[in-house]
Short mmCIF file of C-alpha atoms in Angstrom, two decimals:
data_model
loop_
_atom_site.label_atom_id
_atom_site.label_comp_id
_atom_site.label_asym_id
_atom_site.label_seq_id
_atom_site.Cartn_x
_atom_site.Cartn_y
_atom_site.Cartn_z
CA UNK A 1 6.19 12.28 -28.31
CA UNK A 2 3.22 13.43 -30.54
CA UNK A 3 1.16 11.16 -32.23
CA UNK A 4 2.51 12.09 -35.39
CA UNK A 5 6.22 11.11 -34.44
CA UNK A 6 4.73 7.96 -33.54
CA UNK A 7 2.76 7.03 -36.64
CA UNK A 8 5.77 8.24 -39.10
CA UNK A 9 7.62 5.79 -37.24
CA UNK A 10 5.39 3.07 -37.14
CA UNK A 11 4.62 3.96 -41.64
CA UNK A 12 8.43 2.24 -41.58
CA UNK A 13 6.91 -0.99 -40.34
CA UNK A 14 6.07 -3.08 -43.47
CA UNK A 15 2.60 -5.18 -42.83
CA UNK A 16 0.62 -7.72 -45.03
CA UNK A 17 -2.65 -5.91 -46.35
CA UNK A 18 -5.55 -7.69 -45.09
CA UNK A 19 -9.42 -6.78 -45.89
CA UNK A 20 -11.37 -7.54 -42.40
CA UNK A 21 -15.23 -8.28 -43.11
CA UNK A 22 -18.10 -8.90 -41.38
CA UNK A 23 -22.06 -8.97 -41.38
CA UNK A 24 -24.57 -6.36 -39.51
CA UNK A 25 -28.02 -5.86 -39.92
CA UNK A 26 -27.97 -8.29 -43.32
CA UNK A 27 -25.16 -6.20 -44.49
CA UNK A 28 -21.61 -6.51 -45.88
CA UNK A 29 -19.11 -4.17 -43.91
CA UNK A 30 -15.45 -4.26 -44.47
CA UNK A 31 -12.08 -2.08 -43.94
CA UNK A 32 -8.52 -2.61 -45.09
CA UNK A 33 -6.28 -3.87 -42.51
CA UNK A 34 -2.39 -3.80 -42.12
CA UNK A 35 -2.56 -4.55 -38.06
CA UNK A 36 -3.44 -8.12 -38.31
CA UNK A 37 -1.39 -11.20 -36.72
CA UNK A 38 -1.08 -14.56 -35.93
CA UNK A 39 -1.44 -14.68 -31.78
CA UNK A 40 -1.37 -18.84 -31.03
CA UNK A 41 -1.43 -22.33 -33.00
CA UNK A 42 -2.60 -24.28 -30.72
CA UNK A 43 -5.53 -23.17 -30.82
CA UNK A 44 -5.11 -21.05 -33.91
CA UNK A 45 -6.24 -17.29 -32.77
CA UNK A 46 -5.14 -13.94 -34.68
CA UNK A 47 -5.69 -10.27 -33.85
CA UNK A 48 -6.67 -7.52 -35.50
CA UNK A 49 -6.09 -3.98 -34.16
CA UNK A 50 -9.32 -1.41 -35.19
CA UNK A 51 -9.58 1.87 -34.58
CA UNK A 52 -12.46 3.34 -32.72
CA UNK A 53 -13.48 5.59 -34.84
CA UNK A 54 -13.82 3.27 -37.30
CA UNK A 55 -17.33 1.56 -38.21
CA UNK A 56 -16.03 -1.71 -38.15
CA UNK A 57 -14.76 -0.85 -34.86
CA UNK A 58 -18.95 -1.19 -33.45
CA UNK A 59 -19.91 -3.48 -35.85
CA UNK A 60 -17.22 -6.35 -34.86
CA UNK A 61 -18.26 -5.41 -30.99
CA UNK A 62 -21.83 -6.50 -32.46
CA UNK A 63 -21.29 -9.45 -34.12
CA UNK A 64 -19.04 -12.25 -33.41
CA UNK A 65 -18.03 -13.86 -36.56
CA UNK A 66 -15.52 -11.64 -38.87
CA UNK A 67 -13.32 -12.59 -41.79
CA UNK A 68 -10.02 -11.67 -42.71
CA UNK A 69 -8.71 -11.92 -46.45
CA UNK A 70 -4.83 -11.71 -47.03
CA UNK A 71 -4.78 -9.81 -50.32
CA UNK A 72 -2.70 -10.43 -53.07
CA UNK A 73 -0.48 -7.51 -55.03
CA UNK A 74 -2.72 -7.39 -57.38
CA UNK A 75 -5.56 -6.07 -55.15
CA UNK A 76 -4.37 -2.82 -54.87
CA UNK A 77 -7.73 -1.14 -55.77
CA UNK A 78 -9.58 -3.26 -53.44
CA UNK A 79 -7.47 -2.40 -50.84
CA UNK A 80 -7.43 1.52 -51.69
CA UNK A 81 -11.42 1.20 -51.76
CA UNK A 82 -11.88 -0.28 -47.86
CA UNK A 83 -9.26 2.21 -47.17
CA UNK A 84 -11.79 5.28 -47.15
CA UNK A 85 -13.35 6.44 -44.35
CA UNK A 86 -16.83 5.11 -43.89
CA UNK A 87 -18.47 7.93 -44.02
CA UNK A 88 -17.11 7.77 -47.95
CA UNK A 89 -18.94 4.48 -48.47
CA UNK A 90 -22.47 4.70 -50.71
CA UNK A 91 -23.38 1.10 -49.69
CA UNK A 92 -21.39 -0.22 -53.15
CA UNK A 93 -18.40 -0.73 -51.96
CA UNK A 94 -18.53 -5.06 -52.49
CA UNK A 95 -20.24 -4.32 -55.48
CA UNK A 96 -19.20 -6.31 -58.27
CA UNK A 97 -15.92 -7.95 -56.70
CA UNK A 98 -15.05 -11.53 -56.65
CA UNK A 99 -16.34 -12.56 -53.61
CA UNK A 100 -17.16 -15.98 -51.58
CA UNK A 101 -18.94 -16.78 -48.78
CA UNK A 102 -17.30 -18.56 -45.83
CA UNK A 103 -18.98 -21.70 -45.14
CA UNK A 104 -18.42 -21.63 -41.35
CA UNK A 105 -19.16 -17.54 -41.05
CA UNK A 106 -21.23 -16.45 -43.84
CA UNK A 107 -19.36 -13.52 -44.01
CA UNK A 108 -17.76 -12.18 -47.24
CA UNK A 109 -14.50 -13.34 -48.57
CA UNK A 110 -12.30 -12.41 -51.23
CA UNK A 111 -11.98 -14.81 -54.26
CA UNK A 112 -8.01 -14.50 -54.95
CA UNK A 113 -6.79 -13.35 -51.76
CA UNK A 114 -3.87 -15.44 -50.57
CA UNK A 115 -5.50 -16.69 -47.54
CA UNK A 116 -9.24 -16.50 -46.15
CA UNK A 117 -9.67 -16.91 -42.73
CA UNK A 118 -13.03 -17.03 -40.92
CA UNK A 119 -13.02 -16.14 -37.12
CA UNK A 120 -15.17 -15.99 -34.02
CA UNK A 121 -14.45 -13.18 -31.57
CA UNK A 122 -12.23 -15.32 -28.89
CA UNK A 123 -11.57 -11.71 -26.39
CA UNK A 124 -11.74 -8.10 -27.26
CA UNK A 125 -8.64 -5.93 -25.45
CA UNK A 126 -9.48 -2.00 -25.16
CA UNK A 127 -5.72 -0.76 -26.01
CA UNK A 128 -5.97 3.21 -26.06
CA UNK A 129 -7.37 4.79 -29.18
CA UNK A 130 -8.11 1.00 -30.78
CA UNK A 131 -9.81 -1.81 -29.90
CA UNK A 132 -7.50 -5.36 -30.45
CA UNK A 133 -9.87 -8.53 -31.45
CA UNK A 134 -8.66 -11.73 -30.97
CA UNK A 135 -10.52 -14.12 -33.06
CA UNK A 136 -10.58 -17.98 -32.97
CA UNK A 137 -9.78 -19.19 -36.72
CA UNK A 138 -13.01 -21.30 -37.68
CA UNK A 139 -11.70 -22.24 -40.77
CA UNK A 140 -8.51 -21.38 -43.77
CA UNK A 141 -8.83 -21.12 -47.07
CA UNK A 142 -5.19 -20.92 -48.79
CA UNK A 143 -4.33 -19.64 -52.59
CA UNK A 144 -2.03 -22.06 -54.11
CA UNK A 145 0.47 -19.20 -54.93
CA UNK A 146 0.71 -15.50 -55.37
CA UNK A 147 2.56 -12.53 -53.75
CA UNK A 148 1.54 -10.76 -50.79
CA UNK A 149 0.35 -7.11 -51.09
CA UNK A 150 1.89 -4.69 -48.30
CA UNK A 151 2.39 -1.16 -46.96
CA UNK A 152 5.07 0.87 -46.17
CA UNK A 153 5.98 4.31 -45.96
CA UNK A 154 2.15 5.14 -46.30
CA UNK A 155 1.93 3.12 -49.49
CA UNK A 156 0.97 -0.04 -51.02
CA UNK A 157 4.19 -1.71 -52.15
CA UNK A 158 5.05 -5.25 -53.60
CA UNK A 159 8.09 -7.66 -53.23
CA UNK A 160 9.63 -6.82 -56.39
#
């Protein structure tokens, strides 16, 4: 099977749209995220799935605290912009977006996501061309309502 059979398949999996951040060398970094997942609740880990060639790939092996922000439908745009390579980034990608703080992480978070989670790297799992990252959850955040943005089909798609 080629890898492109396998990714056309896989573009017919809907997933939540998440925006992974984290801090290195006193700056931002972040990329948008559809392989993200609860692992356990007791005690509450989830995993993210990055890419190698991604930056965030050697960043999150540098650091250990990373946040995760579930974004709502109407962060489309945010989502499209972490979605670039980072070679594509000038250094103003958080620029001027509504963003918090965690208190347990520091790292950035986005104000109107549906969920923020903070997380400290709990194991790191070399899985062929990506790198999974299971991180214990520090501390949630929750919305009080909102709908979920996703992807399918190589788009981003809502529930209605």
């Amino acid at each position: 099977m080629s890898p492109e059979t396998f990714r056309s398949a896989m573009a017919r999996l809907a997933g939540a749209v998440t925006l992974v951040t984290a801090r290195h060398e006193g700056a931002d970094v972040g990329m948008t995220a559809t392989a993200f997942l609860p692992v356990s609740a007791e005690p509450p880990l989830v995993l993210v799935s990055v890419g190698r060639p991604a930056r965030m790939h050697r960043v999150l092996r540098a650091t250990s605290y990373w946040g995760v922000s579930l974004l709502a439908r109407h962060q489309r745009d945010l989502a499209a912009n972490f979605a670039r390579p980072s070679a594509d980034d000038d250094g103003t990608r958080f620029d001027g977006l509504p963003l918090l703080r965690g208190p347990h992480t520091g790292v950035s978070l986005v104000d109107g996501a549906l969920a923020r989670f903070e997380c400290r790297t709990y194991r790191m799992v070399d899985a062929g061309d990506h790198i999974l990252i299971v991180g214990a959850v520090l501390g949630v955040d929750l919305a009080s309502g909102g709908e979920p943005l996703l992807y399918f089909e190589r788009d981003y798609r809502t529930l209605s």
